[in-house]
Coordinates of C-alpha atoms in Angstrom, one line a residue:
Chain A
M1 CA 0.0 0.1 0.0
S2 CA 1.5 3.3 -1.1
E3 CA 0.8 6.6 0.6
I4 CA 0.5 9.7 -1.6
K5 CA -0.1 13.3 -0.9
I6 CA -2.1 15.4 -3.3
E7 CA -3.6 18.8 -3.4
T8 CA -6.8 20.3 -4.8
P9 CA -7.9 21.4 -7.3
L10 CA -7.5 18.0 -8.8
N11 CA -6.8 17.6 -12.5
L12 CA -6.1 14.7 -14.9
D13 CA -2.4 14.8 -14.3
K14 CA -2.8 14.4 -10.5
I15 CA -5.3 11.6 -10.6
K16 CA -4.5 9.5 -13.7
D17 CA -1.9 7.3 -11.9
L18 CA -3.9 6.8 -8.7
K19 CA -5.1 3.2 -8.3
A20 CA -8.0 1.8 -6.3
G21 CA -6.5 0.9 -3.0
D22 CA -3.9 3.7 -2.9
R23 CA -3.9 5.7 0.4
V24 CA -4.0 9.4 -0.2
Y25 CA -3.6 12.4 2.0
L26 CA -5.6 15.3 0.6
T27 CA -4.9 18.9 1.1
G28 CA -6.7 22.0 -0.2
T29 CA -10.2 23.4 -0.7
I30 CA -13.1 20.9 -1.1
Y31 CA -16.9 21.5 -1.0
T32 CA -19.5 19.7 1.2
A33 CA -22.8 18.5 -0.4
R34 CA -25.2 15.7 0.4
D35 CA -28.8 14.8 -0.5
A36 CA -30.6 18.1 -0.4
A37 CA -27.7 20.1 -1.7
H38 CA -27.3 17.7 -4.6
E39 CA -30.9 18.1 -5.6
R40 CA -30.6 22.0 -5.6
L41 CA -27.3 21.9 -7.5
V42 CA -28.7 19.7 -10.2
N43 CA -31.9 21.9 -10.5
Q44 CA -29.8 24.9 -10.8
I45 CA -27.7 23.4 -13.5
E46 CA -30.7 22.2 -15.3
N47 CA -32.4 25.6 -15.2
K48 CA -29.0 27.2 -16.4
E49 CA -28.7 29.2 -13.2
N50 CA -25.3 29.9 -11.4
V51 CA -24.2 27.3 -8.9
P52 CA -22.5 28.3 -5.7
F53 CA -19.0 27.1 -6.6
K54 CA -17.1 26.3 -9.7
I55 CA -17.8 22.5 -10.5
Q56 CA -14.8 22.2 -13.0
N57 CA -12.0 20.3 -11.2
A58 CA -13.8 20.5 -7.9
T59 CA -13.9 17.9 -5.2
I60 CA -17.2 17.2 -3.3
Y61 CA -17.2 15.7 0.1
Y62 CA -20.5 13.9 1.1
V63 CA -20.9 15.1 4.6
G64 CA -23.3 16.8 7.0
P65 CA -21.1 17.9 9.9
C66 CA -22.2 18.4 13.6
P67 CA -22.3 22.0 14.7
A68 CA -19.0 23.5 15.9
K69 CA -18.5 23.9 19.6
P70 CA -17.4 27.5 20.5
G71 CA -13.8 28.0 19.5
E72 CA -13.8 25.0 17.1
V73 CA -13.7 25.1 13.4
I74 CA -16.3 22.3 12.9
G75 CA -18.0 19.4 14.7
S76 CA -17.7 15.7 13.8
A77 CA -17.5 15.5 10.1
G78 CA -17.2 11.8 8.7
P79 CA -18.6 10.8 5.3
T80 CA -22.2 9.8 4.5
T81 CA -23.1 6.8 2.3
S82 CA -22.4 7.9 -1.4
Y83 CA -25.1 5.9 -3.2
R84 CA -27.9 8.3 -2.3
M85 CA -26.0 10.9 -4.5
D86 CA -25.8 8.6 -7.6
K87 CA -28.9 9.9 -9.2
Y88 CA -27.3 13.5 -9.4
T89 CA -23.6 12.6 -9.9
P90 CA -23.3 11.9 -13.7
L91 CA -24.5 15.4 -14.5
L92 CA -21.9 16.9 -12.1
L93 CA -19.2 14.8 -13.6
D94 CA -20.2 16.0 -17.1
K95 CA -19.8 19.5 -15.7
G96 CA -16.2 18.8 -14.7
L97 CA -16.4 17.4 -11.2
K98 CA -13.1 15.6 -10.6
G99 CA -13.2 14.2 -7.1
M100 CA -15.8 12.7 -4.8
I101 CA -15.3 11.7 -1.1
G102 CA -17.8 9.5 0.6
K103 CA -18.2 5.8 1.6
G104 CA -19.8 2.8 0.0
L105 CA -20.9 1.6 -3.3
R106 CA -21.7 3.6 -6.5
N107 CA -23.9 2.5 -9.4
E108 CA -22.9 1.6 -12.9
K109 CA -24.0 4.9 -14.3
V110 CA -21.7 6.8 -11.9
I111 CA -18.8 4.5 -12.7
D112 CA -19.2 4.8 -16.4
S113 CA -19.4 8.5 -16.2
M114 CA -16.3 8.6 -14.0
I115 CA -14.4 6.6 -16.7
E116 CA -15.7 8.9 -19.4
N117 CA -15.0 12.1 -17.5
K118 CA -11.8 10.9 -15.8
A119 CA -12.8 11.4 -12.2
I120 CA -12.0 9.7 -9.0
Y121 CA -13.9 8.5 -5.9
F122 CA -12.3 8.4 -2.5
A123 CA -13.5 6.6 0.6
A124 CA -13.1 8.3 3.9
I125 CA -13.6 6.3 7.1
G126 CA -17.2 6.2 8.0
G127 CA -17.9 6.7 11.6
A128 CA -14.6 8.4 12.2
G129 CA -16.1 11.9 12.3
A130 CA -14.1 13.2 15.4
L131 CA -10.8 12.1 13.8
I132 CA -11.6 13.6 10.4
S133 CA -12.6 17.0 11.9
S134 CA -9.1 17.5 13.1
C135 CA -8.0 17.7 9.4
I136 CA -10.5 20.5 8.7
K137 CA -8.7 23.8 9.2
E138 CA -11.4 26.2 7.8
S139 CA -15.1 25.9 7.2
R140 CA -17.5 28.4 5.8
I141 CA -21.1 28.1 4.6
I142 CA -21.3 29.3 1.0
A143 CA -24.9 28.3 0.0
Y144 CA -28.3 27.0 1.3
P145 CA -27.7 28.0 5.0
E146 CA -31.4 27.1 5.7
L147 CA -30.5 23.4 5.1
G148 CA -28.5 23.4 8.4
A149 CA -26.2 20.3 8.4
E150 CA -27.0 20.0 4.6
A151 CA -25.7 23.5 3.6
I152 CA -22.8 23.7 1.2
R153 CA -19.6 24.5 3.0
E154 CA -16.2 25.4 1.6
L155 CA -13.6 23.5 3.7
Y156 CA -9.9 23.7 3.8
V157 CA -8.5 20.3 4.7
E158 CA -4.9 19.3 5.5
N159 CA -3.8 15.7 5.0
F160 CA -7.4 14.3 5.0
P161 CA -6.8 10.5 5.0
L162 CA -8.5 8.7 2.2
I163 CA -8.4 5.5 0.3
V164 CA -9.0 5.4 -3.5
A165 CA -12.2 3.4 -3.8
I166 CA -12.8 3.8 -7.6
D167 CA -10.0 5.1 -9.8
S168 CA -10.3 7.1 -13.0
K169 CA -10.2 3.8 -15.0
G170 CA -13.1 2.4 -13.2
N171 CA -11.1 -0.1 -11.0
N172 CA -13.3 -0.6 -7.9
L173 CA -11.8 -1.5 -4.6
Y174 CA -15.2 -2.8 -3.3
N175 CA -15.2 -5.4 -6.1
R176 CA -12.0 -7.2 -5.3
Chain B
M1 CA -47.8 5.4 44.2
R2 CA -44.5 7.0 43.4
E3 CA -44.1 10.4 41.8
I4 CA -41.5 11.5 39.2
S5 CA -41.5 15.0 37.9
T6 CA -41.0 15.7 34.2
T7 CA -38.2 18.1 35.2
I8 CA -36.1 15.1 36.2
I9 CA -37.0 13.2 33.2
I10 CA -35.9 16.2 30.9
E11 CA -32.6 16.4 32.5
K12 CA -31.9 12.6 32.4
V13 CA -32.8 12.4 28.8
K14 CA -30.7 15.4 27.9
E15 CA -27.7 14.0 29.6
M16 CA -28.2 10.6 28.0
C17 CA -28.4 12.1 24.5
I18 CA -25.1 13.9 25.0
S19 CA -23.3 11.1 26.7
A20 CA -24.3 8.3 24.3
N21 CA -23.1 10.4 21.4
R22 CA -19.7 11.2 22.9
N23 CA -18.7 8.2 24.8
L24 CA -18.5 4.9 23.0
G25 CA -19.6 2.0 25.3
K26 CA -17.0 -0.3 26.8
D27 CA -18.5 -3.3 25.2
V28 CA -17.9 -1.8 21.8
I29 CA -14.4 -0.7 22.4
D30 CA -13.4 -4.0 23.9
K31 CA -14.8 -5.8 20.9
I32 CA -13.0 -3.6 18.3
E33 CA -9.8 -4.1 20.3
Q34 CA -10.4 -7.8 20.1
S35 CA -11.2 -7.7 16.4
L36 CA -8.0 -5.6 15.8
R37 CA -5.9 -8.5 17.2
E38 CA -7.8 -11.1 15.1
E39 CA -8.1 -9.0 11.8
K40 CA -6.0 -10.4 8.9
S41 CA -6.2 -7.6 6.4
L42 CA -3.7 -4.8 6.7
I43 CA -6.2 -2.2 5.5
G44 CA -8.7 -3.6 7.9
K45 CA -6.3 -3.3 10.9
D46 CA -5.5 0.2 9.9
I47 CA -9.2 1.1 9.8
L48 CA -9.9 -0.5 13.2
E49 CA -7.0 1.4 14.7
K50 CA -8.4 4.6 13.4
L51 CA -11.8 3.8 14.8
L52 CA -10.4 3.4 18.2
E53 CA -8.3 6.6 17.9
N54 CA -11.6 8.3 16.8
A55 CA -13.4 7.1 19.9
N56 CA -10.5 8.4 22.0
I57 CA -10.6 11.8 20.4
A58 CA -14.4 12.0 20.8
K59 CA -14.1 11.2 24.5
E60 CA -11.2 13.5 25.3
K61 CA -12.6 16.5 23.3
Q62 CA -16.2 15.6 24.3
M63 CA -17.5 15.8 20.8
P64 CA -19.7 13.3 18.9
I65 CA -18.1 10.0 17.8
C66 CA -19.9 10.2 14.5
Q67 CA -21.5 13.3 12.8
D68 CA -24.7 11.2 12.3
T69 CA -26.0 11.6 15.9
G70 CA -29.1 9.8 14.7
M71 CA -32.8 9.7 15.2
A72 CA -33.4 9.4 19.0
V73 CA -35.0 6.0 19.7
F74 CA -36.3 5.1 23.2
F75 CA -37.8 2.0 24.7
V76 CA -39.5 3.2 27.8
E77 CA -40.8 0.8 30.5
V78 CA -43.3 2.6 32.8
G79 CA -44.1 1.0 36.2
Q80 CA -47.8 1.0 36.5
N81 CA -47.6 2.4 40.1
L82 CA -45.8 5.4 38.8
V83 CA -47.2 8.9 38.5
I84 CA -45.6 11.4 36.1
S85 CA -46.1 14.9 37.3
G86 CA -45.7 18.2 35.5
G87 CA -46.8 17.2 32.1
S88 CA -46.8 14.4 29.5
L89 CA -44.0 11.9 29.5
T90 CA -43.7 12.0 25.7
D91 CA -43.3 15.8 25.8
A92 CA -40.7 15.5 28.5
I93 CA -38.7 13.0 26.4
N94 CA -38.9 15.3 23.4
E95 CA -37.9 18.3 25.4
G96 CA -34.8 16.3 26.8
V97 CA -33.9 15.5 23.2
R98 CA -34.3 19.1 22.1
Q99 CA -32.1 20.4 24.9
G100 CA -29.5 17.6 24.5
Y101 CA -29.0 18.0 20.8
K102 CA -28.7 21.8 21.2
E103 CA -26.5 21.9 24.3
G104 CA -24.3 18.9 23.1
Y105 CA -23.7 20.4 19.6
L106 CA -25.2 17.3 18.0
R107 CA -26.4 17.3 14.5
K108 CA -30.1 17.9 13.9
S109 CA -31.0 15.2 11.4
I110 CA -34.8 15.1 11.5
V111 CA -37.2 16.4 8.8
G112 CA -40.8 17.1 9.9
D113 CA -42.5 15.5 6.9
P114 CA -40.9 12.7 4.8
I115 CA -42.1 14.2 1.5
L116 CA -41.7 18.0 2.2
R117 CA -38.4 17.3 4.1
E118 CA -38.0 20.5 6.1
N119 CA -35.7 20.1 9.0
T120 CA -37.3 20.4 12.4
N121 CA -33.9 21.9 13.6
D122 CA -34.1 20.4 17.1
N123 CA -33.9 16.6 16.2
T124 CA -37.4 16.0 17.5
P125 CA -39.7 14.0 17.5
A126 CA -38.0 11.1 19.1
I127 CA -39.2 7.6 18.3
I128 CA -40.6 6.3 21.6
H129 CA -41.8 2.8 22.2
Y130 CA -43.8 2.3 25.6
D131 CA -44.3 -0.7 27.7
L132 CA -46.4 -0.7 30.8
V133 CA -44.8 -2.9 33.4
E134 CA -45.2 -3.9 37.1
G135 CA -43.6 -1.7 39.8
D136 CA -43.0 2.0 40.3
K137 CA -39.8 2.6 38.2
L138 CA -39.1 4.3 34.9
R139 CA -36.6 2.6 32.8
M140 CA -35.4 4.1 29.5
L141 CA -33.3 2.4 26.8
F142 CA -31.9 5.0 24.4
A143 CA -30.1 4.6 21.0
P144 CA -29.2 7.5 18.7
K145 CA -29.8 5.6 15.5
G146 CA -27.8 6.6 12.4
F147 CA -29.3 6.1 9.0
G148 CA -26.4 4.7 7.0
S149 CA -27.1 1.4 8.6
E150 CA -30.8 1.9 9.2
N151 CA -31.2 2.3 5.3
M152 CA -29.7 -1.2 4.9
S153 CA -32.2 -2.8 7.2
R154 CA -34.9 -5.3 5.9
V155 CA -37.9 -7.3 6.9
A156 CA -39.2 -10.6 5.4
M157 CA -42.4 -12.6 6.0
L158 CA -41.0 -16.1 5.7
K159 CA -43.0 -19.3 5.7
P160 CA -42.8 -21.7 8.7
S161 CA -41.3 -24.3 6.3
D162 CA -38.4 -21.8 5.6
G163 CA -37.2 -22.6 9.2
I164 CA -33.9 -21.8 10.6
E165 CA -32.2 -22.1 7.2
G166 CA -34.5 -19.5 5.9
I167 CA -33.7 -17.2 8.7
K168 CA -30.0 -17.6 8.3
D169 CA -30.1 -17.0 4.5
F170 CA -32.1 -13.8 5.0
V171 CA -29.8 -12.4 7.6
I172 CA -26.6 -13.2 5.6
D173 CA -28.2 -11.9 2.4
T174 CA -29.0 -8.7 4.2
V175 CA -25.5 -8.2 5.4
K176 CA -24.1 -9.1 1.9
K177 CA -26.4 -6.7 0.1
A178 CA -25.5 -3.9 2.6
G179 CA -21.8 -4.5 1.8
P180 CA -19.8 -1.3 2.8
N181 CA -22.8 1.0 3.2
P182 CA -23.8 0.5 6.8
C183 CA -20.2 1.2 8.0
P184 CA -18.9 -2.2 9.0
P185 CA -17.9 -3.7 11.4
I186 CA -21.6 -3.7 12.1
V187 CA -23.9 -5.0 14.9
V188 CA -26.7 -7.2 13.5
G189 CA -30.1 -6.9 15.3
V190 CA -32.5 -9.7 14.4
G191 CA -36.1 -10.0 15.4
V192 CA -37.9 -13.3 14.8
G193 CA -41.6 -13.9 15.3
G194 CA -44.7 -11.8 16.3
T195 CA -46.3 -9.8 13.5
M196 CA -44.4 -7.7 10.9
E197 CA -44.1 -4.6 13.2
K198 CA -43.3 -6.8 16.2
A199 CA -40.4 -8.4 14.4
C200 CA -39.0 -4.9 13.4
L201 CA -39.3 -3.7 17.1
L202 CA -37.6 -6.9 18.3
A203 CA -34.7 -6.3 15.8
K204 CA -34.3 -2.7 17.0
K205 CA -34.5 -3.8 20.7
A206 CA -31.8 -6.4 20.0
L207 CA -29.4 -3.6 19.1
M208 CA -29.9 -2.2 22.6
R209 CA -28.1 -5.3 24.2
N210 CA -24.5 -5.0 25.0
I211 CA -22.0 -6.7 22.7
G212 CA -21.0 -10.1 24.1
I213 CA -24.3 -10.8 25.9
Y214 CA -26.2 -13.7 24.3
N215 CA -29.9 -14.5 24.3
K216 CA -30.9 -16.5 27.3
K217 CA -32.5 -19.3 25.2
S218 CA -29.7 -21.7 24.2
H219 CA -31.1 -22.5 20.7
I220 CA -31.1 -18.7 20.0
S221 CA -27.6 -18.0 21.4
G222 CA -26.3 -20.9 19.3
L223 CA -27.8 -19.2 16.3
E224 CA -26.2 -15.9 17.2
K225 CA -22.8 -17.4 17.5
E226 CA -23.2 -19.3 14.3
L227 CA -24.4 -16.3 12.3
L228 CA -21.6 -14.1 13.6
K229 CA -19.1 -16.7 12.4
E230 CA -20.8 -17.0 9.0
I231 CA -21.0 -13.2 8.5
N232 CA -17.3 -12.8 9.4
K233 CA -16.5 -15.3 6.7
L234 CA -18.0 -13.0 4.0
G235 CA -14.8 -11.0 3.6
I236 CA -16.6 -7.7 3.6
G237 CA -14.4 -6.4 6.4
P238 CA -14.0 -3.0 8.1
Q239 CA -15.6 -0.3 5.9
G240 CA -16.2 -3.0 3.3
L241 CA -12.6 -2.8 2.1
G242 CA -11.9 -6.5 2.9
G243 CA -11.1 -8.5 6.0
N244 CA -12.6 -10.9 8.6
T245 CA -14.2 -8.3 10.9
T246 CA -17.5 -7.7 9.2
A247 CA -19.8 -7.9 12.3
L248 CA -19.0 -7.2 16.0
D249 CA -22.0 -9.1 17.1
V250 CA -25.3 -10.7 16.2
N251 CA -28.1 -10.2 18.7
I252 CA -31.5 -12.0 18.2
E253 CA -34.8 -11.5 20.0
V254 CA -37.7 -13.8 19.5
F255 CA -41.5 -13.7 20.2
P256 CA -44.4 -16.1 19.8
T257 CA -45.9 -15.9 16.3
H258 CA -48.9 -17.2 14.2
I259 CA -49.1 -20.8 12.9
A260 CA -48.9 -19.4 9.3
G261 CA -45.9 -17.2 9.6
L262 CA -42.2 -16.6 10.4
P263 CA -41.5 -12.9 10.3
V264 CA -37.8 -12.0 10.3
A265 CA -36.4 -8.4 10.6
V266 CA -32.8 -7.4 10.4
N267 CA -31.9 -4.0 11.8
L268 CA -28.2 -3.1 11.1
N269 CA -26.2 -0.8 13.3
C270 CA -22.8 0.7 12.5
H271 CA -19.6 0.2 14.6
V272 CA -20.7 3.3 16.5
A273 CA -23.2 1.1 18.2
R274 CA -24.4 3.7 20.7
H275 CA -26.9 2.6 23.4
M276 CA -27.6 3.5 27.0
N277 CA -30.1 2.8 29.6
I278 CA -31.1 4.4 32.8
E279 CA -33.6 3.6 35.6
I280 CA -35.2 6.4 37.7

């Protein structure tokens, strides 16, 4: 198992050699979005409205964090199960989304679209929300504040420990 | 007649919500430590180590172990010689949840209507199951139930002729289909018998039992041990990335049922298998 450090924004050069099973430490800006935020993002794209962040080369983290205690950046912030976002994902990939962070299985449409658009899917450790929160150095709500935990946040992460679950060629660690 | 004020109940429920979400039970920690010694996969070992580290951070920093601080589920046993003063018991439990989720900086994960999906912003209502029992005590079992694992749960109305093999197949198939999604290593709660809803309630109640405690009926505890062994042979492993630690435990609860039926419900729980109980 190799350990690799990479920085966002991702691009083809940074991800093309990453293989399912590689351990990666990710640093840089990423965006949170889960069920409700995905529905809104996709509706805005379909209605040709502006979306809250640039999708091209972005990385989305499927998470709904706990509220921050006073003096803290964020509360517990582990990944949520990714398959619920599958319905919305191919459109985001077509718009240039490069990285996704979550946990669990993806459907065939998502994997086909990942191969076509050369994108990558990382697994974070589900249920390790306290540990992961220590890698999050900045957090700011940038859209849909009324959604509470489901609002879109811009996060700055340092050495976020991830495992490549599905690489840009469609190799799937869950199918070994 | 003994009297308990809702003020006390609100306080106890609040404390329980906060504590259960921050302090992983010793039964779970001990079992993860044991699994770490027995896990053969390197990536599996690494994940189990990180889960223990995570539980430590949560305890030290007094923050939630997992960001999904769940839907608040209660099994409440009310002694019939008990009088609750100061308002309704249901309102008191919900008030305790409201205060606990706010003061504990826990996530508010409940939408008020399943179709309209607007967040209630205080994690209420709780799911409360009441039992009227003898005596004058109030006993509450509490589990903040995350939905990564809840979503992978299933119920089947088997035929009596499906028998014990049918039960085993259904439980194992449910765990297989769930794969990495419920955050393995999981705890598997199984309810057998009753009616459809009774089987589901039994499965949920089975998750309230400490890891390592078996059903008192020997033919059921034998099935619990056998299923745990079979499930850990599936190779799903920690987080579904391979290994021999897929489940931490299998807990089965049974109830009499109809001559025509064999209801089986499987309620999965993630490795953050939070549960607490108090008696007032």
